[in-house]
mmCIF file of C-alpha atoms in Angstrom:
data_model
loop_
_atom_site.group_PDB
_atom_site.id
_atom_site.type_symbol
_atom_site.label_atom_id
_atom_site.label_comp_id
_atom_site.label_asym_id
_atom_site.label_seq_id
_atom_site.Cartn_x
_atom_site.Cartn_y
_atom_site.Cartn_z
ATOM 1 C CA MET A 1 -32.128 7.817 100.449
ATOM 2 C CA ARG A 2 -34.627 8.955 98.039
ATOM 3 C CA ILE A 3 -32.466 12.308 97.838
ATOM 4 C CA PHE A 4 -29.422 10.751 96.795
ATOM 5 C CA SER A 5 -31.539 8.562 94.262
ATOM 6 C CA ILE A 6 -33.021 11.648 92.778
ATOM 7 C CA LEU A 7 -29.782 13.442 92.635
ATOM 8 C CA ALA A 8 -27.937 10.309 90.927
ATOM 9 C CA ALA A 9 -30.873 10.375 88.187
ATOM 10 C CA LEU A 10 -30.326 14.177 87.512
ATOM 11 C CA VAL A 11 -26.621 13.746 87.368
ATOM 12 C CA VAL A 12 -26.932 10.667 84.931
ATOM 13 C CA THR A 13 -29.466 12.749 82.957
ATOM 14 C CA VAL A 14 -27.392 15.789 82.651
ATOM 15 C CA LEU A 15 -24.194 13.633 81.622
ATOM 16 C CA LEU A 16 -26.387 11.936 78.864
ATOM 17 C CA ALA A 17 -27.640 15.195 77.611
ATOM 18 C CA MET A 18 -24.166 16.833 77.685
ATOM 19 C CA SER A 19 -22.633 13.614 75.993
ATOM 20 C CA ILE A 20 -25.378 14.162 73.144
ATOM 21 C CA LEU A 21 -25.500 18.072 72.999
ATOM 22 C CA ALA A 22 -22.032 19.293 74.241
ATOM 23 C CA ARG A 23 -19.818 16.427 73.762
ATOM 24 C CA PRO A 24 -16.529 18.136 73.179
ATOM 25 C CA GLN A 25 -17.055 20.454 76.279
ATOM 26 C CA LEU A 26 -17.765 17.419 78.561
ATOM 27 C CA MET A 27 -14.475 15.479 77.164
ATOM 28 C CA ALA A 28 -12.523 18.824 78.293
ATOM 29 C CA LEU A 29 -14.382 18.962 81.584
ATOM 30 C CA LEU A 30 -13.512 15.501 82.246
ATOM 31 C CA GLY A 31 -9.740 15.891 81.077
ATOM 32 C CA MET A 32 -10.084 13.818 77.765
ATOM 33 C CA SER A 33 -8.922 14.646 74.356
ATOM 34 C CA GLY A 34 -10.147 13.863 70.796
ATOM 35 C CA ASP A 35 -7.397 11.339 70.232
ATOM 36 C CA ALA A 36 -9.536 8.338 71.030
ATOM 37 C CA GLU A 37 -11.850 9.561 68.567
ATOM 38 C CA GLU A 38 -9.553 10.088 65.866
ATOM 39 C CA THR A 39 -8.041 6.975 66.557
ATOM 40 C CA GLN A 40 -11.151 5.147 66.260
ATOM 41 C CA THR A 41 -12.190 7.163 63.081
ATOM 42 C CA HIS A 42 -8.561 6.115 61.477
ATOM 43 C CA THR A 43 -9.365 2.670 62.512
ATOM 44 C CA LEU A 44 -12.579 2.580 60.489
ATOM 45 C CA ASN A 45 -10.604 4.294 57.362
ATOM 46 C CA THR A 46 -8.018 2.007 57.444
ATOM 47 C CA SER A 47 -10.294 -1.029 57.497
ATOM 48 C CA GLU A 48 -12.200 0.467 54.591
ATOM 49 C CA ALA A 49 -9.126 0.995 52.655
ATOM 50 C CA ASP A 50 -7.816 -2.525 53.502
ATOM 51 C CA ALA A 51 -11.292 -3.909 52.193
ATOM 52 C CA GLU A 52 -10.843 -2.029 48.938
ATOM 53 C CA ASN A 53 -7.249 -3.117 48.666
ATOM 54 C CA ALA A 54 -8.547 -6.588 49.150
ATOM 55 C CA ALA A 55 -11.170 -6.203 46.414
ATOM 56 C CA SER A 56 -8.664 -4.571 43.816
ATOM 57 C CA LYS A 57 -6.376 -7.589 44.571
ATOM 58 C CA ASN A 58 -9.150 -9.643 43.232
ATOM 59 C CA LEU A 59 -9.294 -7.672 39.473
ATOM 60 C CA VAL A 60 -7.131 -8.398 36.411
ATOM 61 C CA LYS A 61 -4.655 -5.681 36.126
ATOM 62 C CA VAL A 62 -4.146 -4.438 32.496
ATOM 63 C CA LEU A 63 -2.363 -1.687 30.754
ATOM 64 C CA VAL A 64 -4.495 0.888 29.074
ATOM 65 C CA ARG A 65 -3.646 3.471 26.498
ATOM 66 C CA LYS A 66 -6.157 6.455 25.092
ATOM 67 C CA VAL A 67 -5.956 6.902 21.493
ATOM 68 C CA ILE A 68 -7.558 9.773 19.558
ATOM 69 C CA ALA A 69 -8.815 9.320 16.031
ATOM 70 C CA GLU A 70 -6.763 11.190 13.205
ATOM 71 C CA GLN A 71 -7.734 12.132 9.630
ATOM 72 C CA VAL A 72 -5.431 9.732 7.486
ATOM 73 C CA ASP A 73 -5.271 9.818 3.812
ATOM 74 C CA SER A 74 -6.665 6.365 2.509
ATOM 75 C CA ALA A 75 -5.101 4.537 -0.181
ATOM 76 C CA VAL A 76 -5.627 1.106 -2.036
ATOM 77 C CA ILE A 77 -2.386 -0.927 -2.032
ATOM 78 C CA LEU A 78 -1.718 -3.239 -4.943
ATOM 79 C CA ARG A 79 1.255 -4.958 -6.585
ATOM 80 C CA GLY A 80 1.556 -4.943 -10.196
ATOM 81 C CA GLN A 81 3.765 -4.270 -13.034
ATOM 82 C CA THR A 82 4.975 -1.694 -15.596
ATOM 83 C CA ALA A 83 3.881 -2.097 -19.328
ATOM 84 C CA ALA A 84 4.371 -0.122 -22.714
ATOM 85 C CA ALA A 85 1.779 2.185 -23.782
ATOM 86 C CA ARG A 86 1.918 0.620 -27.003
ATOM 87 C CA GLN A 87 3.481 -2.585 -28.444
ATOM 88 C CA VAL A 88 3.206 -3.714 -32.284
ATOM 89 C CA ASP A 89 4.554 -6.314 -34.622
ATOM 90 C CA VAL A 90 5.115 -4.685 -37.869
ATOM 91 C CA LYS A 91 4.792 -6.888 -40.621
ATOM 92 C CA SER A 92 4.836 -7.392 -44.461
ATOM 93 C CA GLU A 93 1.589 -7.092 -46.642
ATOM 94 C CA THR A 94 3.316 -8.328 -49.657
ATOM 95 C CA SER A 95 5.931 -10.816 -50.816
ATOM 96 C CA ALA A 96 9.435 -9.377 -51.954
ATOM 97 C CA ILE A 97 13.221 -9.230 -50.950
ATOM 98 C CA VAL A 98 14.506 -6.791 -48.417
ATOM 99 C CA ALA A 99 16.565 -4.146 -49.994
ATOM 100 C CA SER A 100 17.484 -1.839 -47.070
ATOM 101 C CA ALA A 101 19.978 -2.141 -44.326
ATOM 102 C CA PRO A 102 18.535 -3.278 -41.087
ATOM 103 C CA LEU A 103 18.167 -1.101 -38.087
ATOM 104 C CA ARG A 104 19.157 -2.413 -34.885
ATOM 105 C CA LYS A 105 17.046 -3.221 -31.630
ATOM 106 C CA GLY A 106 17.119 -0.265 -29.229
ATOM 107 C CA SER A 107 16.970 2.283 -31.814
ATOM 108 C CA SER A 108 14.754 5.064 -31.412
ATOM 109 C CA VAL A 109 12.206 5.435 -34.393
ATOM 110 C CA VAL A 110 9.811 8.168 -35.264
ATOM 111 C CA GLU A 111 6.311 7.860 -36.831
ATOM 112 C CA GLY A 112 6.429 7.440 -40.494
ATOM 113 C CA GLN A 113 10.047 6.439 -40.487
ATOM 114 C CA ALA A 114 10.992 3.668 -43.092
ATOM 115 C CA LEU A 115 12.068 0.174 -41.122
ATOM 116 C CA CYS A 116 12.012 -2.326 -44.162
ATOM 117 C CA VAL A 117 12.439 -1.225 -47.951
ATOM 118 C CA LEU A 118 11.480 -4.311 -50.383
ATOM 119 C CA ASP A 119 12.391 -4.733 -53.945
ATOM 120 C CA PRO A 120 9.748 -3.520 -56.225
ATOM 121 C CA GLY A 121 10.720 -5.872 -59.000
ATOM 122 C CA THR A 122 8.115 -5.614 -61.903
ATOM 123 C CA ARG A 123 5.505 -3.604 -59.720
ATOM 124 C CA GLY A 124 6.470 -0.590 -61.763
ATOM 125 C CA SER A 125 5.942 -1.880 -64.984
ATOM 126 C CA ALA A 126 2.543 -3.095 -63.885
ATOM 127 C CA LEU A 127 1.594 0.233 -62.660
ATOM 128 C CA GLU A 128 2.622 1.729 -66.169
ATOM 129 C CA GLU A 129 0.504 -0.953 -67.495
ATOM 130 C CA ALA A 130 -2.552 0.175 -65.564
ATOM 131 C CA ARG A 131 -2.001 3.547 -66.319
ATOM 132 C CA ALA A 132 -1.867 3.084 -69.921
ATOM 133 C CA ARG A 133 -5.154 0.868 -69.856
ATOM 134 C CA LEU A 134 -6.867 3.845 -67.839
ATOM 135 C CA ALA A 135 -5.710 6.396 -70.670
ATOM 136 C CA GLU A 136 -7.109 3.941 -73.300
ATOM 137 C CA ALA A 137 -10.602 3.671 -71.427
ATOM 138 C CA GLN A 138 -10.685 7.518 -71.210
ATOM 139 C CA SER A 139 -10.249 7.980 -74.778
ATOM 140 C CA ARG A 140 -13.044 5.540 -75.705
ATOM 141 C CA VAL A 141 -15.653 7.827 -73.835
ATOM 142 C CA PRO A 142 -15.818 10.590 -76.459
ATOM 143 C CA GLU A 143 -16.251 7.915 -79.226
ATOM 144 C CA SER A 144 -18.916 6.236 -77.388
ATOM 145 C CA GLU A 145 -20.647 9.585 -76.584
ATOM 146 C CA ALA A 146 -20.525 10.461 -80.274
ATOM 147 C CA ARG A 147 -22.175 7.160 -81.130
ATOM 148 C CA VAL A 148 -24.879 7.933 -78.871
ATOM 149 C CA GLU A 149 -25.792 11.561 -80.351
ATOM 150 C CA GLU A 150 -25.381 10.082 -83.916
ATOM 151 C CA ALA A 151 -27.988 7.273 -83.003
ATOM 152 C CA ARG A 152 -30.304 9.870 -81.248
ATOM 153 C CA ALA A 153 -30.153 11.675 -84.477
ATOM 154 C CA ARG A 154 -31.076 8.764 -86.763
ATOM 155 C CA LEU A 155 -33.789 7.954 -84.506
ATOM 156 C CA GLU A 156 -35.439 11.399 -84.911
ATOM 157 C CA GLU A 157 -34.823 11.110 -88.762
ATOM 158 C CA ALA A 158 -36.810 7.914 -88.566
ATOM 159 C CA LYS A 159 -39.715 9.160 -86.570
ATOM 160 C CA ILE A 160 -40.088 12.013 -89.069
ATOM 161 C CA ASN A 161 -40.076 9.711 -92.117
ATOM 162 C CA GLN A 162 -42.558 7.513 -90.089
ATOM 163 C CA ASN A 163 -44.933 10.717 -89.676
ATOM 164 C CA ALA A 164 -44.637 11.666 -93.243
ATOM 165 C CA ALA A 165 -45.615 7.982 -94.635
ATOM 166 C CA THR A 166 -48.245 7.743 -92.196
ATOM 167 C CA ARG A 167 -49.812 11.417 -93.451
ATOM 168 C CA LEU A 168 -49.211 10.127 -97.016
ATOM 169 C CA ILE A 169 -50.956 6.830 -96.681
ATOM 170 C CA GLN A 170 -54.146 8.588 -95.124
ATOM 171 C CA ASP A 171 -54.372 10.781 -98.218
ATOM 172 C CA GLY A 172 -53.718 7.967 -100.672
ATOM 173 C CA PHE A 173 -50.199 9.332 -101.748
ATOM 174 C CA ALA A 174 -48.134 6.298 -100.298
ATOM 175 C CA SER A 175 -48.201 2.702 -100.054
ATOM 176 C CA GLN A 176 -48.493 0.292 -97.001
ATOM 177 C CA THR A 177 -44.946 -0.802 -97.838
ATOM 178 C CA ARG A 178 -43.493 2.618 -97.433
ATOM 179 C CA VAL A 179 -45.086 3.180 -93.662
ATOM 180 C CA ALA A 180 -43.885 -0.125 -92.761
ATOM 181 C CA SER A 181 -40.419 0.533 -93.948
ATOM 182 C CA ALA A 182 -40.435 3.868 -91.828
ATOM 183 C CA ASP A 183 -41.576 1.819 -88.726
ATOM 184 C CA ALA A 184 -38.671 -0.478 -89.427
ATOM 185 C CA SER A 185 -36.351 2.428 -89.479
ATOM 186 C CA VAL A 186 -37.471 3.859 -86.232
ATOM 187 C CA ALA A 187 -37.250 0.541 -84.533
ATOM 188 C CA ALA A 188 -33.399 0.318 -85.888
ATOM 189 C CA ALA A 189 -32.792 3.740 -84.877
ATOM 190 C CA LYS A 190 -34.079 2.921 -81.257
ATOM 191 C CA ALA A 191 -31.828 -0.140 -81.330
ATOM 192 C CA ALA A 192 -28.892 2.006 -82.252
ATOM 193 C CA VAL A 193 -29.463 4.481 -79.549
ATOM 194 C CA SER A 194 -29.623 1.506 -76.947
ATOM 195 C CA SER A 195 -26.307 0.123 -78.416
ATOM 196 C CA ALA A 196 -24.651 3.433 -78.254
ATOM 197 C CA THR A 197 -25.853 3.998 -74.858
ATOM 198 C CA SER A 198 -24.571 0.653 -73.704
ATOM 199 C CA GLY A 199 -21.041 1.357 -75.382
ATOM 200 C CA LEU A 200 -20.859 4.564 -73.426
ATOM 201 C CA SER A 201 -21.632 2.827 -70.264
ATOM 202 C CA SER A 202 -18.995 0.201 -71.052
ATOM 203 C CA ALA A 203 -16.402 2.670 -71.809
ATOM 204 C CA LYS A 204 -17.207 4.387 -68.366
ATOM 205 C CA ALA A 205 -16.837 0.841 -66.581
ATOM 206 C CA SER A 206 -13.595 0.538 -68.280
ATOM 207 C CA ILE A 207 -12.396 3.769 -67.044
ATOM 208 C CA GLU A 208 -13.289 2.605 -63.277
ATOM 209 C CA ALA A 209 -11.752 -0.527 -63.846
ATOM 210 C CA ALA A 210 -8.578 0.939 -64.972
ATOM 211 C CA THR A 211 -8.494 3.394 -62.202
ATOM 212 C CA ALA A 212 -8.954 0.522 -59.855
ATOM 213 C CA SER A 213 -5.843 -1.252 -61.358
ATOM 214 C CA VAL A 214 -3.923 1.859 -61.256
ATOM 215 C CA ALA A 215 -4.646 2.448 -57.492
ATOM 216 C CA SER A 216 -3.988 -1.527 -56.874
ATOM 217 C CA ALA A 217 -0.436 -1.217 -58.676
ATOM 218 C CA GLU A 218 0.255 2.168 -56.624
ATOM 219 C CA LYS A 219 -0.818 0.443 -53.381
ATOM 220 C CA GLU A 220 1.417 -2.427 -54.025
ATOM 221 C CA ILE A 221 4.382 -0.171 -54.409
ATOM 222 C CA GLU A 222 3.637 1.740 -51.330
ATOM 223 C CA ARG A 223 3.582 -1.536 -49.393
ATOM 224 C CA LEU A 224 7.192 -1.982 -50.439
ATOM 225 C CA THR A 225 7.996 0.644 -47.905
ATOM 226 C CA ILE A 226 7.154 -0.641 -44.412
ATOM 227 C CA ARG A 227 6.970 2.330 -42.026
ATOM 228 C CA ALA A 228 6.583 2.847 -38.043
ATOM 229 C CA PRO A 229 3.080 3.125 -37.174
ATOM 230 C CA PHE A 230 3.991 5.506 -34.225
ATOM 231 C CA GLY A 231 7.392 6.782 -32.755
ATOM 232 C CA GLY A 232 9.182 4.284 -30.034
ATOM 233 C CA LEU A 233 11.988 2.035 -29.621
ATOM 234 C CA LEU A 234 12.772 -1.067 -31.687
ATOM 235 C CA GLU A 235 12.664 -4.131 -29.674
ATOM 236 C CA SER A 236 14.233 -6.041 -32.253
ATOM 237 C CA ASP A 237 16.404 -5.989 -35.230
ATOM 238 C CA THR A 238 14.609 -5.008 -38.530
ATOM 239 C CA ALA A 239 14.570 -7.883 -41.278
ATOM 240 C CA GLU A 240 17.690 -8.312 -42.729
ATOM 241 C CA LEU A 241 18.992 -7.163 -46.303
ATOM 242 C CA GLY A 242 18.429 -9.788 -49.122
ATOM 243 C CA SER A 243 15.837 -11.866 -46.776
ATOM 244 C CA LEU A 244 12.621 -12.488 -48.385
ATOM 245 C CA LEU A 245 9.286 -11.606 -46.627
ATOM 246 C CA GLN A 246 6.228 -13.173 -47.212
ATOM 247 C CA PRO A 247 2.739 -11.479 -46.344
ATOM 248 C CA GLY A 248 2.731 -11.769 -42.457
ATOM 249 C CA ALA A 249 6.092 -11.891 -41.964
ATOM 250 C CA LEU A 250 7.832 -9.671 -39.388
ATOM 251 C CA CYS A 251 9.818 -6.775 -40.105
ATOM 252 C CA ALA A 252 10.261 -5.296 -36.751
ATOM 253 C CA THR A 253 8.647 -4.916 -33.017
ATOM 254 C CA ILE A 254 8.002 -1.258 -31.776
ATOM 255 C CA ILE A 255 7.253 -0.354 -28.194
ATOM 256 C CA GLN A 256 6.048 3.199 -26.715
ATOM 257 C CA LEU A 257 7.361 3.831 -23.351
ATOM 258 C CA ASP A 258 6.217 7.388 -22.964
ATOM 259 C CA PRO A 259 3.744 7.601 -21.173
ATOM 260 C CA ILE A 260 4.163 4.222 -19.515
ATOM 261 C CA LYS A 261 1.613 2.159 -17.802
ATOM 262 C CA LEU A 262 1.286 0.689 -14.444
ATOM 263 C CA VAL A 263 -0.907 -2.485 -14.453
ATOM 264 C CA GLY A 264 -2.448 -3.961 -11.232
ATOM 265 C CA PHE A 265 -5.417 -5.846 -10.165
ATOM 266 C CA VAL A 266 -7.689 -4.460 -7.612
ATOM 267 C CA PRO A 267 -9.927 -6.969 -5.309
ATOM 268 C CA GLU A 268 -13.373 -6.705 -5.556
ATOM 269 C CA THR A 269 -13.382 -5.304 -1.801
ATOM 270 C CA GLU A 270 -11.516 -2.327 -2.729
ATOM 271 C CA VAL A 271 -12.908 -1.818 -6.495
ATOM 272 C CA ASN A 272 -15.623 0.958 -4.883
ATOM 273 C CA ARG A 273 -12.661 3.105 -3.562
ATOM 274 C CA VAL A 274 -10.787 3.619 -7.036
ATOM 275 C CA SER A 275 -12.076 5.833 -9.611
ATOM 276 C CA LEU A 276 -10.927 7.176 -12.784
ATOM 277 C CA GLY A 277 -8.657 10.365 -12.942
ATOM 278 C CA ALA A 278 -7.745 9.406 -9.151
ATOM 279 C CA ARG A 279 -3.923 10.135 -8.349
ATOM 280 C CA ALA A 280 -1.607 7.034 -7.781
ATOM 281 C CA GLY A 281 1.991 6.546 -7.129
ATOM 282 C CA ALA A 282 4.301 3.615 -7.471
ATOM 283 C CA GLN A 283 7.519 2.493 -6.158
ATOM 284 C CA LEU A 284 9.654 0.204 -8.425
ATOM 285 C CA ALA A 285 11.182 -2.866 -6.974
ATOM 286 C CA ALA A 286 14.431 -1.973 -9.053
ATOM 287 C CA GLY A 287 16.153 1.047 -7.374
ATOM 288 C CA GLY A 288 13.258 1.939 -5.204
ATOM 289 C CA ARG A 289 12.357 4.758 -7.679
ATOM 290 C CA GLN A 290 8.825 6.633 -6.980
ATOM 291 C CA VAL A 291 6.641 7.659 -9.614
ATOM 292 C CA LEU A 292 3.295 9.502 -9.862
ATOM 293 C CA GLY A 293 0.593 9.285 -12.385
ATOM 294 C CA GLU A 294 -3.272 8.867 -12.310
ATOM 295 C CA VAL A 295 -5.845 6.217 -13.246
ATOM 296 C CA VAL A 296 -6.772 6.229 -16.999
ATOM 297 C CA PHE A 297 -8.657 2.552 -17.036
ATOM 298 C CA LEU A 298 -10.731 0.574 -14.678
ATOM 299 C CA SER A 299 -12.206 -2.689 -15.825
ATOM 300 C CA ARG A 300 -15.887 -3.233 -15.769
ATOM 301 C CA SER A 301 -15.419 -7.033 -15.646
ATOM 302 C CA ALA A 302 -13.588 -9.158 -13.292
ATOM 303 C CA ASP A 303 -11.151 -11.571 -14.073
ATOM 304 C CA PRO A 304 -13.083 -14.987 -13.775
ATOM 305 C CA GLN A 305 -10.370 -16.804 -11.906
ATOM 306 C CA THR A 306 -9.230 -14.125 -9.666
ATOM 307 C CA ARG A 307 -12.036 -12.061 -9.026
ATOM 308 C CA THR A 308 -9.995 -8.917 -9.499
ATOM 309 C CA PHE A 309 -10.365 -5.689 -11.765
ATOM 310 C CA ARG A 310 -7.593 -4.605 -14.035
ATOM 311 C CA VAL A 311 -6.475 -1.017 -13.456
ATOM 312 C CA GLU A 312 -4.118 0.971 -15.560
ATOM 313 C CA ILE A 313 -2.300 4.178 -14.521
ATOM 314 C CA ASP A 314 -0.596 6.557 -17.011
ATOM 315 C CA VAL A 315 3.137 7.799 -15.922
ATOM 316 C CA PRO A 316 5.257 10.205 -17.479
ATOM 317 C CA ASN A 317 8.526 8.436 -18.643
ATOM 318 C CA SER A 318 10.485 10.951 -20.878
ATOM 319 C CA ASP A 319 13.683 9.928 -20.260
ATOM 320 C CA LEU A 320 12.712 6.283 -20.815
ATOM 321 C CA ALA A 321 14.276 5.019 -17.570
ATOM 322 C CA ILE A 322 11.321 2.855 -16.538
ATOM 323 C CA ARG A 323 11.179 -0.442 -18.459
ATOM 324 C CA ASP A 324 8.612 -2.611 -19.760
ATOM 325 C CA GLY A 325 7.628 -5.379 -17.295
ATOM 326 C CA GLN A 326 9.076 -3.927 -13.997
ATOM 327 C CA THR A 327 7.602 -4.707 -10.633
ATOM 328 C CA ALA A 328 5.851 -2.086 -8.720
ATOM 329 C CA GLU A 329 4.073 -1.499 -5.660
ATOM 330 C CA ILE A 330 1.117 0.803 -6.452
ATOM 331 C CA GLY A 331 -0.816 3.051 -4.039
ATOM 332 C CA ILE A 332 -4.353 4.593 -5.400
ATOM 333 C CA ALA A 333 -5.480 7.519 -3.760
ATOM 334 C CA SER A 334 -9.129 7.365 -2.096
ATOM 335 C CA ALA A 335 -11.150 9.493 0.243
ATOM 336 C CA GLY A 336 -9.628 10.088 3.602
ATOM 337 C CA VAL A 337 -10.922 8.432 6.839
ATOM 338 C CA LYS A 338 -10.972 8.953 10.578
ATOM 339 C CA ALA A 339 -8.407 6.130 12.181
ATOM 340 C CA HIS A 340 -6.567 5.300 15.151
ATOM 341 C CA LEU A 341 -2.662 4.291 15.444
ATOM 342 C CA ILE A 342 -2.365 1.306 17.902
ATOM 343 C CA PRO A 343 0.129 -1.582 18.280
ATOM 344 C CA GLN A 344 -0.552 -4.677 16.426
ATOM 345 C CA SER A 345 0.061 -6.613 19.610
ATOM 346 C CA ALA A 346 -3.369 -4.858 20.935
ATOM 347 C CA LEU A 347 -5.258 -6.698 18.483
ATOM 348 C CA THR A 348 -7.452 -9.977 19.809
ATOM 349 C CA LEU A 349 -10.365 -11.955 18.817
ATOM 350 C CA ASN A 350 -13.745 -12.530 20.277
ATOM 351 C CA ASP A 351 -15.583 -15.912 20.804
ATOM 352 C CA ASP A 352 -16.917 -15.291 17.282
ATOM 353 C CA GLY A 353 -13.584 -15.009 15.699
ATOM 354 C CA ALA A 354 -14.057 -11.242 14.571
ATOM 355 C CA LEU A 355 -10.969 -9.157 14.903
ATOM 356 C CA GLY A 356 -10.945 -6.109 17.109
ATOM 357 C CA VAL A 357 -9.631 -4.780 20.401
ATOM 358 C CA ARG A 358 -10.871 -4.651 23.907
ATOM 359 C CA MET A 359 -11.562 -1.206 25.694
ATOM 360 C CA ILE A 360 -12.815 -0.074 29.142
ATOM 361 C CA ASP A 361 -15.432 2.533 30.097
ATOM 362 C CA ASP A 362 -15.266 5.017 32.938
ATOM 363 C CA ALA A 363 -16.268 2.151 35.179
ATOM 364 C CA ALA A 364 -13.146 0.020 34.209
ATOM 365 C CA VAL A 365 -15.570 -2.396 32.461
ATOM 366 C CA VAL A 366 -14.135 -4.102 29.496
ATOM 367 C CA ALA A 367 -15.885 -4.312 26.139
ATOM 368 C CA PHE A 368 -15.044 -5.661 22.765
ATOM 369 C CA ALA A 369 -15.151 -3.534 19.593
ATOM 370 C CA PRO A 370 -14.678 -4.975 16.106
ATOM 371 C CA VAL A 371 -12.146 -3.099 13.816
ATOM 372 C CA GLU A 372 -10.832 -3.056 10.120
ATOM 373 C CA ILE A 373 -7.319 -2.776 9.415
ATOM 374 C CA MET A 374 -6.660 -0.023 7.051
ATOM 375 C CA ARG A 375 -2.859 0.196 6.841
ATOM 376 C CA ASP A 376 0.372 -1.204 8.537
ATOM 377 C CA THR A 377 3.374 1.213 9.316
ATOM 378 C CA PRO A 378 6.465 0.701 11.212
ATOM 379 C CA ASN A 379 4.963 2.663 14.200
ATOM 380 C CA GLY A 380 1.947 0.369 14.165
ATOM 381 C CA ILE A 381 -1.215 -0.183 12.432
ATOM 382 C CA TRP A 382 -4.168 2.252 11.530
ATOM 383 C CA ILE A 383 -7.644 0.887 12.144
ATOM 384 C CA THR A 384 -11.190 2.013 11.745
ATOM 385 C CA GLY A 385 -14.318 1.416 13.540
ATOM 386 C CA LEU A 386 -13.585 2.969 16.951
ATOM 387 C CA PRO A 387 -15.180 6.105 18.521
ATOM 388 C CA LEU A 388 -13.044 9.261 17.961
ATOM 389 C CA GLU A 389 -11.549 8.767 21.352
ATOM 390 C CA ALA A 390 -11.213 5.149 23.046
ATOM 391 C CA ASP A 391 -9.440 3.548 25.918
ATOM 392 C CA ILE A 392 -7.850 0.244 24.473
ATOM 393 C CA ILE A 393 -6.059 -2.409 26.628
ATOM 394 C CA VAL A 394 -2.538 -2.678 24.975
ATOM 395 C CA VAL A 395 -1.542 -5.454 27.509
ATOM 396 C CA GLY A 396 -3.669 -7.978 29.263
ATOM 397 C CA GLN A 397 -6.496 -8.132 26.767
ATOM 398 C CA GLU A 398 -6.224 -11.847 26.318
ATOM 399 C CA TYR A 399 -7.157 -12.385 29.973
ATOM 400 C CA VAL A 400 -10.177 -10.365 30.248
ATOM 401 C CA THR A 401 -13.727 -10.731 28.475
ATOM 402 C CA ALA A 402 -16.302 -8.205 27.811
ATOM 403 C CA GLY A 403 -18.546 -7.183 31.141
ATOM 404 C CA VAL A 404 -15.396 -7.660 33.508
ATOM 405 C CA THR A 405 -14.177 -4.976 35.699
ATOM 406 C CA VAL A 406 -10.636 -4.617 35.544
ATOM 407 C CA ALA A 407 -8.056 -2.534 37.139
ATOM 408 C CA PRO A 408 -6.340 -0.460 34.722
ATOM 409 C CA THR A 409 -3.177 1.252 34.660
ATOM 410 C CA TRP A 410 -2.521 4.338 32.324
ATOM 411 C CA GLU A 411 0.133 3.930 29.747
ATOM 412 C CA GLU A 412 0.874 7.596 30.014
ATOM 413 C CA LEU A 413 1.320 7.287 33.739
ATOM 414 C CA SER A 414 3.718 4.246 33.462
ATOM 415 C CA GLN A 415 5.845 6.216 31.159
#
């Protein structure tokens, strides 16, 4: 009996050893295939897949798009209007009746062209009188100079007589009366010199006054012709023939349209992106014409009510097709930036009210990224603030929050 027990133990030991060390051979010896093992393995894998599918069914499904940053020319967009480069109301400086036929509004004028010619009246006679007084004043100068020379000669003579009388009285050959008379002659001669010098100065002053009178009369006659201060267009008729113009009365209004200005107002958040000399373009509301120019003025002081800064752009207008006061949409070029083009619907707000998009990482975990809108286009909006490459949620972003794992579907694959 013990032999059978020992044999049974040996058989069991061999079977256990073969089951561990040579299982395939044992299965073949016993006539069994590996189907059972494969079936078991397949059953395990199926269970694991079912578990994963069950877990994925609990995740929120979202549509994800991979976006890559592109270099985009940045521009400051404004709404403004056109304005004449110069505009002036030409007014009269004197009082007279208009003696010229009027020029009609819309006419082109050149610099220095006569706009209104006034009747001179008696101004010509006043000029001739002033010139005559000048000639009279000039003729008095030689006479006054001669009197000065005569007075100085008499002073020298009186001084000589005074010296002679002084020496004679020292030698006892002259009386004290003669010396006193000589002293009086010297004093009178000095007074005569002073009077003659004063007369010469008066004559010269008369010349200056007469010269000023001539200049005033000539200027008054010059004011009778009111001329264009610069070339441009008449915005109004000139004064009518026969009308009386008083000082300050309007003769005509002139505007200059070449070059023409584009005037806009930059918000203080954008003012640092605008610089003098920057290229700028505009599209006119009337007809959609597009024009190009450059920034020539940027205000250093903000409007106290709107907190905006005035900017002016010079635009060539040789054909005068652009009018004063037309509405225009202005774009001022600034430094280019890296930006992403995304659908506007992808934008969302976080709990703090910040505008941004929701992204996922390699583990499909959601994160919120604040962005800034750069430009709106028909194909979407350009935004800044994202990494160079980003996986953003374009559908379903409103149903997830930061830190949540999602089940992403890539837009490229779905398309």
